[in-house]
Coordinates of C-alpha atoms and ligand atoms in Angstrom, one line a residue:
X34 CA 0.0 0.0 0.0
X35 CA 1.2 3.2 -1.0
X36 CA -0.4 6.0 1.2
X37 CA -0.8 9.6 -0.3
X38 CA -3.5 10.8 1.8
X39 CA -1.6 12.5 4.5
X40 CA -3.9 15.7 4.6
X41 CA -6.8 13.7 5.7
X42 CA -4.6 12.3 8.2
X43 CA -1.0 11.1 9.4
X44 CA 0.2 8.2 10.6
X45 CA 0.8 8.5 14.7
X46 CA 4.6 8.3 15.2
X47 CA 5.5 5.2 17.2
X48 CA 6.9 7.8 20.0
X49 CA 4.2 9.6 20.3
X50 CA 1.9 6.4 21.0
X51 CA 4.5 5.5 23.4
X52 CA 4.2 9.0 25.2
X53 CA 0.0 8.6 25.6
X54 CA -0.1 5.3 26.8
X55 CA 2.9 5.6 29.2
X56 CA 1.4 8.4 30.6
X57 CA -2.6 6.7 30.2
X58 CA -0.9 4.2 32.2
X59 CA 1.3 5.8 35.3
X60 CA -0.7 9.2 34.8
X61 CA -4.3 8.0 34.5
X62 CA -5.5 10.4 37.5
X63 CA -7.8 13.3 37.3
X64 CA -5.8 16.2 37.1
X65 CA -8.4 18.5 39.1
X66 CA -8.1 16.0 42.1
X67 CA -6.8 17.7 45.3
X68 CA -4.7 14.3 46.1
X69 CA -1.3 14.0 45.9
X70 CA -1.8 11.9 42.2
X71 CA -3.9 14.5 41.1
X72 CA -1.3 17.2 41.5
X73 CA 1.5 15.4 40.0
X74 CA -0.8 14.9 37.1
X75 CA -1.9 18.4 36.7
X76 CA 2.4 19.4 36.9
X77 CA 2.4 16.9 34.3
X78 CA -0.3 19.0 32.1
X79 CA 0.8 22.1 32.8
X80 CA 4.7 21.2 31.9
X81 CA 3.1 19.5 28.7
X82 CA 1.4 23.5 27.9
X83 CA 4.5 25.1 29.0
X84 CA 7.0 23.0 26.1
X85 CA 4.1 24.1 23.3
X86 CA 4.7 27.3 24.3
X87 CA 8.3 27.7 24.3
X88 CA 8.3 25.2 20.9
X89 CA 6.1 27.9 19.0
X90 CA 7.5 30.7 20.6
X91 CA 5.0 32.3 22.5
X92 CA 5.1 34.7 25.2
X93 CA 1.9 35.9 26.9
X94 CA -0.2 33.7 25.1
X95 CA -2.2 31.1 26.3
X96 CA -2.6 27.8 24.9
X97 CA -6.0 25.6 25.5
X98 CA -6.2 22.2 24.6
X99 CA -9.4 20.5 22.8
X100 CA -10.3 17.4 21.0
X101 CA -8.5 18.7 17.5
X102 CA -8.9 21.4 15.3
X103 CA -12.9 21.8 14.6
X104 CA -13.8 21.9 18.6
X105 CA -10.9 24.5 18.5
X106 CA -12.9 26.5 15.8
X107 CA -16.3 26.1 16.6
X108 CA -15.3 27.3 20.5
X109 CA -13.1 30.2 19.4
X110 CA -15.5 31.6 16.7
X111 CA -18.7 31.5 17.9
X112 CA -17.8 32.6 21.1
X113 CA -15.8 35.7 20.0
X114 CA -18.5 36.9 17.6
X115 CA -21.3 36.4 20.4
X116 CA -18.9 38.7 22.7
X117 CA -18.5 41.3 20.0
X118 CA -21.8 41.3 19.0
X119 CA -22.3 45.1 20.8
X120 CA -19.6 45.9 18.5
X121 CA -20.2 45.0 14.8
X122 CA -21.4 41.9 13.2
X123 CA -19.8 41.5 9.9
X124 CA -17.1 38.5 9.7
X125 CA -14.4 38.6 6.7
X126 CA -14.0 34.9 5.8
X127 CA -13.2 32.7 2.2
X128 CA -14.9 29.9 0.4
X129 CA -11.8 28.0 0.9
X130 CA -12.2 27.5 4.9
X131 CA -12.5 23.7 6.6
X132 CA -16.2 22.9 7.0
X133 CA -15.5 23.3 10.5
X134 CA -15.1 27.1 10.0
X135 CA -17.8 27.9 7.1
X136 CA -20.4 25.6 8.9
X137 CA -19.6 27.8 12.1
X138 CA -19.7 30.9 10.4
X139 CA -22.8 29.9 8.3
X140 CA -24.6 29.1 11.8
X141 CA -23.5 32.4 12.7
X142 CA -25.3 34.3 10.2
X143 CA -28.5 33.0 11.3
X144 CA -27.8 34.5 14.2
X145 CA -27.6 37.9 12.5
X146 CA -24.0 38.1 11.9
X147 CA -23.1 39.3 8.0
X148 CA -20.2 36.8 6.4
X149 CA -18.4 38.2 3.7
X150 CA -16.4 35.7 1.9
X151 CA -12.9 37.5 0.4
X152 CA -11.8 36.0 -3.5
X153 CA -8.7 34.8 -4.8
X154 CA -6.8 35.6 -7.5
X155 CA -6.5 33.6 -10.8
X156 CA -3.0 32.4 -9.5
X157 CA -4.7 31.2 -5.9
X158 CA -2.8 33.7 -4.0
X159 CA -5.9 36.3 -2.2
X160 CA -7.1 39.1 -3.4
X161 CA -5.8 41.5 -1.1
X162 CA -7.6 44.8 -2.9
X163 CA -10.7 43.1 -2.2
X164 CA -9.9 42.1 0.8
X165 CA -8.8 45.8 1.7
X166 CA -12.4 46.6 0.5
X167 CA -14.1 44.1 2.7
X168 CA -12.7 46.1 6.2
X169 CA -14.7 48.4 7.9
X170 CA -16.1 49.4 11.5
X171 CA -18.3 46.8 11.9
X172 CA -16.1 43.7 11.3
X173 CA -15.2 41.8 14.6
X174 CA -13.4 38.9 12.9
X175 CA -11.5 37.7 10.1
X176 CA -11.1 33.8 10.4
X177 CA -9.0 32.2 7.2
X178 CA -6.4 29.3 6.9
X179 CA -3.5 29.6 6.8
X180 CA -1.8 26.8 3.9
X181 CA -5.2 25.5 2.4
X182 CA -6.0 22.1 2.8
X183 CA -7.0 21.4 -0.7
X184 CA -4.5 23.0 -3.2
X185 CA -2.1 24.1 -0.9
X186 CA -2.6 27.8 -1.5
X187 CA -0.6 29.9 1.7
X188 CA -2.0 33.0 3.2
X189 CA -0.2 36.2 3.5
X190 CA -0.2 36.5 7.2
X191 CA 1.9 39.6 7.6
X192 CA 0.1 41.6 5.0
X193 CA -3.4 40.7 6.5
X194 CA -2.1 41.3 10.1
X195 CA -0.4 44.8 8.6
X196 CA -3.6 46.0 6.9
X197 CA -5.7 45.4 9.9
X198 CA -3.9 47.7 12.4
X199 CA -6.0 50.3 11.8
X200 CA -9.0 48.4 13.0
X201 CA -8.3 47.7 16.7
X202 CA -11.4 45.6 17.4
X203 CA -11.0 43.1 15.1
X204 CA -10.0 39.4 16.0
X205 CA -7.4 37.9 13.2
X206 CA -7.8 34.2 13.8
X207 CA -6.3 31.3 11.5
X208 CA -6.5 27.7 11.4
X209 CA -3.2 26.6 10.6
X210 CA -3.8 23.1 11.0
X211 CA -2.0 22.1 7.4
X212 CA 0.7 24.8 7.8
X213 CA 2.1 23.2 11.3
X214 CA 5.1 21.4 10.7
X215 CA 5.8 22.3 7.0
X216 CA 6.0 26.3 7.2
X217 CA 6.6 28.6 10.1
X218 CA 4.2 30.1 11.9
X219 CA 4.6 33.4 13.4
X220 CA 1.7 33.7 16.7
X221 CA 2.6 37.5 16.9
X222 CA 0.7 37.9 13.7
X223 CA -2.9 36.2 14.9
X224 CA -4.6 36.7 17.5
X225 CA -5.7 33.1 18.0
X226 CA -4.6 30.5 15.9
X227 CA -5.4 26.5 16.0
X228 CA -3.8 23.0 15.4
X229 CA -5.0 19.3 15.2
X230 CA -2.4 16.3 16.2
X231 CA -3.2 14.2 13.6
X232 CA -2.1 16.2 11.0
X233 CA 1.2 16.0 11.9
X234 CA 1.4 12.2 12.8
X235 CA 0.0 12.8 16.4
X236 CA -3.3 11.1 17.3
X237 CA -6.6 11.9 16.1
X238 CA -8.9 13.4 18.8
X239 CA -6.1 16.0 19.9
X240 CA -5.5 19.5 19.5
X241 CA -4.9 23.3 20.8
X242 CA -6.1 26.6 20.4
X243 CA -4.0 29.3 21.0
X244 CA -4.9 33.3 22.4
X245 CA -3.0 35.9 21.7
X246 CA -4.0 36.8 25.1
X247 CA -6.5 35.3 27.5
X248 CA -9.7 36.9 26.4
X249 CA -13.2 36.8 27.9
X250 CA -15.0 35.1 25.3
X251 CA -18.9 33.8 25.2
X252 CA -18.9 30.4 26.1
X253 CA -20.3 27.6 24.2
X254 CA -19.4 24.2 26.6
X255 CA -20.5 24.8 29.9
X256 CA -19.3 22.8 32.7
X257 CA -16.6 22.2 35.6
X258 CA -14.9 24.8 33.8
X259 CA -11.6 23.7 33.1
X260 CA -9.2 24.7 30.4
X261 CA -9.8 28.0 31.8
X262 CA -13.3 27.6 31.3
X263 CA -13.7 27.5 27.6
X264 CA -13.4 23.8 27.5
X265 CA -15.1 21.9 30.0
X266 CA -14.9 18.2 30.5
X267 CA -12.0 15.9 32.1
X268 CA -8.6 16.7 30.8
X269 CA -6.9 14.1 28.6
X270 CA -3.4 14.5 30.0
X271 CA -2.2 11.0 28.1
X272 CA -3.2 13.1 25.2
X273 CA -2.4 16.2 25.4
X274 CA 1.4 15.3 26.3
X275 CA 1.4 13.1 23.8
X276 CA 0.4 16.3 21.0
X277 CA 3.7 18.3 23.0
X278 CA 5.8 15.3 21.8
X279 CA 4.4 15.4 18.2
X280 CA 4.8 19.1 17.9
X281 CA 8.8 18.8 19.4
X282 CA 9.3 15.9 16.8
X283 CA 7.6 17.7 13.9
X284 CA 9.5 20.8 14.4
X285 CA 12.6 18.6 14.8
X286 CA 12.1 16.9 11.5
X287 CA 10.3 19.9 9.4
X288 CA 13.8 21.4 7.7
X289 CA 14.4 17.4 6.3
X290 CA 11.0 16.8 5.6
X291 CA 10.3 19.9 3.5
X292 CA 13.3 19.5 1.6
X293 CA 12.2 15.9 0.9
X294 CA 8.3 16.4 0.2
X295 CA 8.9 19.6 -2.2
X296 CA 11.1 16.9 -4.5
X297 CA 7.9 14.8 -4.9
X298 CA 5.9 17.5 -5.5
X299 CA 8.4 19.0 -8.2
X300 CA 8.7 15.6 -9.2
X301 CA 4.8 14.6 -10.2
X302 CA 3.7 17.9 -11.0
X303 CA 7.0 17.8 -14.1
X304 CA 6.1 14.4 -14.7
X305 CA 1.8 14.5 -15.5
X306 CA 1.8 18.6 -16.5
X307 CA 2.5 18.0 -20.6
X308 CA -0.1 15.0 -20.7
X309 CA -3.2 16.1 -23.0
X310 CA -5.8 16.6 -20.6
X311 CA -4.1 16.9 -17.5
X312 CA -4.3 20.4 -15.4
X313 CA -1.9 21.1 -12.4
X314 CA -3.9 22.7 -10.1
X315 CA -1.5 23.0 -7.5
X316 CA 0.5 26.5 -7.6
X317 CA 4.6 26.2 -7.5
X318 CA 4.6 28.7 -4.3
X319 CA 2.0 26.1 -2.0
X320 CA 2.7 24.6 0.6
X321 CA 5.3 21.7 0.0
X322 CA 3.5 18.6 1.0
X323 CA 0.0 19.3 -1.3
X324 CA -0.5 18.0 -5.3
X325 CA -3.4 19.0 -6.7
X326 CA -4.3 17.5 -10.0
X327 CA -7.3 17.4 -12.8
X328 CA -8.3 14.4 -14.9
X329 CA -10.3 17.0 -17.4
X330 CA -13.9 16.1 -18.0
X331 CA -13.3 12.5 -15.7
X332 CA -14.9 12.1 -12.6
X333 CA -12.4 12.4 -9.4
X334 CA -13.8 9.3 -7.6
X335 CA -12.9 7.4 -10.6
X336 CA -9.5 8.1 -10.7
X337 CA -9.6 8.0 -6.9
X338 CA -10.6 4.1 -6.8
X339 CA -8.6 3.6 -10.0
X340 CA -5.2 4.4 -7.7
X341 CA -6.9 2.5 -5.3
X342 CA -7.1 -0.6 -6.6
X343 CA -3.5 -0.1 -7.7
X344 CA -2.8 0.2 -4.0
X345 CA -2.4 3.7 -3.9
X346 CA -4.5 5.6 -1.3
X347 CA -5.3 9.7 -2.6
X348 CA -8.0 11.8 -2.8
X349 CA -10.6 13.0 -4.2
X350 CA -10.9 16.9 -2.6
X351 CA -10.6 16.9 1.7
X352 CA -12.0 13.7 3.5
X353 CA -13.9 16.2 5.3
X354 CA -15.9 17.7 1.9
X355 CA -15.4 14.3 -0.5
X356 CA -18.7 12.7 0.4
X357 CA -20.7 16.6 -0.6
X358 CA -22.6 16.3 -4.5
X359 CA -21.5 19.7 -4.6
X360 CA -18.7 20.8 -6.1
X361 CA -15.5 21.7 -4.7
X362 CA -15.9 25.2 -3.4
X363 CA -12.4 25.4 -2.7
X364 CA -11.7 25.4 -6.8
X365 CA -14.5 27.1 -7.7
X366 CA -13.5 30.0 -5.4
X367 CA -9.7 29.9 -7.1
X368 CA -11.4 29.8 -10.7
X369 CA -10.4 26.1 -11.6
X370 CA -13.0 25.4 -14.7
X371 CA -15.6 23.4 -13.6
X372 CA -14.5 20.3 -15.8
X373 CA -11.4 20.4 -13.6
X374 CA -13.1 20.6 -10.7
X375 CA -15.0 17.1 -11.5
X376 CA -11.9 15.8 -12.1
X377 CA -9.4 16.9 -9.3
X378 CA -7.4 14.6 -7.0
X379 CA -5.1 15.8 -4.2
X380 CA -2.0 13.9 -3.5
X381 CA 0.1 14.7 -0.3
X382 CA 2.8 14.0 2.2
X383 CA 4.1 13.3 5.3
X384 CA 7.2 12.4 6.8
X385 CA 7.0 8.7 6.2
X386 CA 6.7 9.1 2.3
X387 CA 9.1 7.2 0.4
X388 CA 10.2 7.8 -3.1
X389 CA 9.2 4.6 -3.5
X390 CA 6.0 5.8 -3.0
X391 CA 5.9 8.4 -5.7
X392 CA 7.4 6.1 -8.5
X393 CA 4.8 3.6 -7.4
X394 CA 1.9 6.8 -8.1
X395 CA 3.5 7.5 -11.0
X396 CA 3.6 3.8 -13.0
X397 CA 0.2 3.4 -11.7
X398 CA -0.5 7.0 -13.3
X399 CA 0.5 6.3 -16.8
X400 CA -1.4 2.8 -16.6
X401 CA -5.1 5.2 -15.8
X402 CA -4.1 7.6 -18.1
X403 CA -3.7 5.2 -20.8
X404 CA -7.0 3.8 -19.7
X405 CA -8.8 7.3 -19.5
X406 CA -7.2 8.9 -22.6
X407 CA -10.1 9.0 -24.9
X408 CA -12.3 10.2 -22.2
X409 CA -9.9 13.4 -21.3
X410 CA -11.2 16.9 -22.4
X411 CA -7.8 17.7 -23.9
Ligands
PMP743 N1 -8.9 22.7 9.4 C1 -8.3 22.1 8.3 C2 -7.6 23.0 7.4 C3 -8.3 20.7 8.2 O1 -7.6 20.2 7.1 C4 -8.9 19.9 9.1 C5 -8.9 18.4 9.0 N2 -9.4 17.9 7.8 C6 -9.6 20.5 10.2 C7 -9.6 21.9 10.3 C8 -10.3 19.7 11.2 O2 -9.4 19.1 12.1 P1 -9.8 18.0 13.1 O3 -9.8 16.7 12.4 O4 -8.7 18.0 14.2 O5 -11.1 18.4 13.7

C-alpha cells in the first residue's frame, strides 16, 4: 500500500503512541483532584502547555487544549463573535475554509452576523484589494487558513495582520492546521490560531487553540470549567502530552522533511503537466507537501478508486468535503474550470513518504491515463 493521503490524516509516530499510553498508564488520574496523584498529574499537564509554548515561541499567550482542530474552531468563533456582538457583526472569511469554519460561520449568520467571503486571484494567491475593500467598522473577525487544505494555496499572514492595524477591534484568527510542521508560523501575527495532532502524525482526537491573550470570550461548553473555562470536560493529560511530543518531533524533522516532500511535489507535477488533458492545479509557491491535480472532464472518484485498486490511497478533494454532490468550493473559489473541478485529485505527504512511493503513483499514473485517454477533455 502506498499512502498519499496525509492531509486527511497522518500516521501517529510510534513515539508519540509511546508518550500517551505511558502516561494513560502511570498518569491516569484526574488532574483536578486535590490528592497528591492528582497534582503530580496536573504538573504533568501544565509542563506539557508550558514546552508548546516555548516550541512555538510564544510569550503571553495562552494555549488551551481541545479534541482537534474543529472543537478548536467552533469554541473560538462562535464565542468571540457572540462577545462582540455590541460591537459590529460582519465577519471577513473565504470559500476555501475547513467545513469546520464555514459551517460555524454559516450558523452564525442566522444568528444575524453578516459573512463576507474574500476572493482569490487567478493564480490562488488572495485578493488583497478586495480584501482591503471588505474592512470596515463593523467587522469583529476575520477567520482564514492559513496553507489551504485542498491545493495548498498559503496566506499572507503579515500583510493581512499589517492591513488590519487600523482596526483595533477586530479578532485575526487562523486555522493553521496544514501549515504546522511544513512552514513557520509566526503567533505575533494572529490573534488566535489553532492545530490538530493528527495532521502531523500525532493522534486523532487532539488538539490546541492558542490566544493571543487570555480573552473573555462567550462560552459555548458549559461545565466544571476547566481549560480556563472554555473547555469543559476531564482533561486528557495522556493526550495532550502526547500532542507536545508530536509538535517537538515535527518541528525537529520539518527542515528534512520539506526539503524531501517539495522533490515529490516538483517531481509529479514535471512528470503528468504536458499530458493532453491533464491540469496542475497545484500553484509552484504552495505549501510543499500538497498536489493537486485534474483528470479534465473525468470524474475524481474514478480516478480515486482507480489508484486504489492499484494500491495507492489519494483523494478525491478533503475527506472532510469528498462525500458533498456539490462541487468543490475550494476550486470554484480559485477559478479552476468546472471540468477540472470534477476531475481533481489531491496527492500529499508526510514524513514517512518514500520515493518509493511516488514512483509507485507514477507507473500506476500512466497505466489510468492510458486507460482514461479517450475520455480526457484535452
Ligand atoms: N482545518 C483544516 C484545514 C483541516 O484540514 C482539518 C482536518 N481535515 C480541520 C480543520 C479539522 O481538524 P480536526 O480533524 O482536528 O477536527
Amino acid at each position: 500500500m502506498n499512502y498519499l493521503d496525509n492531509c486527511a490524516t497522518t500516521k501517529p509516530d510510534p513515539e508519540v503512541l509511546k508518550t500517551f499510553n505511558t502516561v494513560n498508564t502511570t498518569y491516569f488520574f484526574n488532574p483536578s483532584s486535590p490528592h497528591g496523584k492528582g497534582l503530580e498529574v496536573s504538573k504533568l499537564l501544565e509542563s506539557a502547555r508550558d514546552q508548546i509554548k516555548a516550541l512555538l515561541g510564544l510569550k503571553h499567550q495562552t494555549v488551551i487544549f481541545t479534541s482537534g482542530a474543529t472543537e478548536s474552531n467552533n469554541l473560538v468563533i462562535t464565542g468571540m463573535a457572540r462577545s462582540k456582538k455590541q460591537f459590529g457583526k460582519t465577519i471577513i472569511t473565504s470559500k476555501l475554509e475547513h467545513p469546520s469554519v464555514l459551517e460555524t460561520v454559516r450558523a452564525l449568520e442566522e444568528e444575524g452576523f453578516n459573512i463576507q467571503y474574500v476572493k482569490f486571484n487567478e493564480d490562488a494567491t488572495l485578493d488583497l484589494a478586495h480584501f482591503k475593500s471588505l474592512l470596515n467598522q463593523d467587522v469583529v473577525m476575520i477567520c482564514l487558513m492559513h496553507v489551504n487544505n485542498v491545493m495548498g494555496a498559503v496566506l499572507p499572514i503579515k500583510a493581512i495582520h499589517d492591513l488590519i492595524q487600523d482596526y483595533p477591534k477586530i479578532h485575526f484568527h487562523v486555522d493553521c492546521v496544514q501549515s504546522f510542521g511544513k512552514l513557520p508560523i509566526d503567533a505575533s501575527l494572529m490573534d488566535s490560531f489553532v492545530l490538530s495532532g493528527h495532521k502531523f502524525n500525532g493522534i486523532k482526537g487532539q488538539g490546541i487553540l492558542v490566544f493571543d491573550q487570555l480573552v473573555t470570550i462567550t462560552h459555548t461548553l458549559f461545565g466544571g470549567g476547566q481549560e480556563y473555562g472554555f473547555r469543559s470536560g476531564t482533561i486528557n493529560v495522556a493526550s495532550d502530552v502526547a500532542l507536545a511530543k508530536a509538535m517537538r518531533i515535527a518541528l525537529n524533522e520539518q527542515e528534512a522533511l520539506v526539503e524531501r516532500v517539495k522533490k515529490y511535489k516538483t517531481q509529479i507535477e514535471e512528470a503528468v503537466r504536458n499530458y493532453p488533458g491533464i491540469r496542475v492545479n497545484s500553484v509552484p509557491d504552495g505549501a510543499p507537501h500538497i498536489v493537486n491535480l485534474a483528470f479534465v472532464g473525468v470524474k475524481g472518484e474514478v480516478i480515486v478508486n482507480s489508484f486504489s485498486k492499484r494500491g495507492i490511497m489519494i483523494s478525491t478533494t478533503s475527506a472532510c468535503s469528498s462525500k458533498r454532490a456539490k462541487l468543490n468550493e475550494t476550486l470554484t473559489a480559485l477559478h479552476v474550470p468546472e471540468t477540472a473541478i470534477t476531475g481533481s485529485v489531491r496527492i500529499s505527504f508526510d514524513k514517512y513518504t518514500t520515493k518509493s512511493d511516488i514512483d509507485a503513483f507514477l507507473n500506476a499514473f500512466d497505466e489510468i491515463y492510458e486507460e482514461m485517454k479517450e475520455l480526457l477533455i484535452k
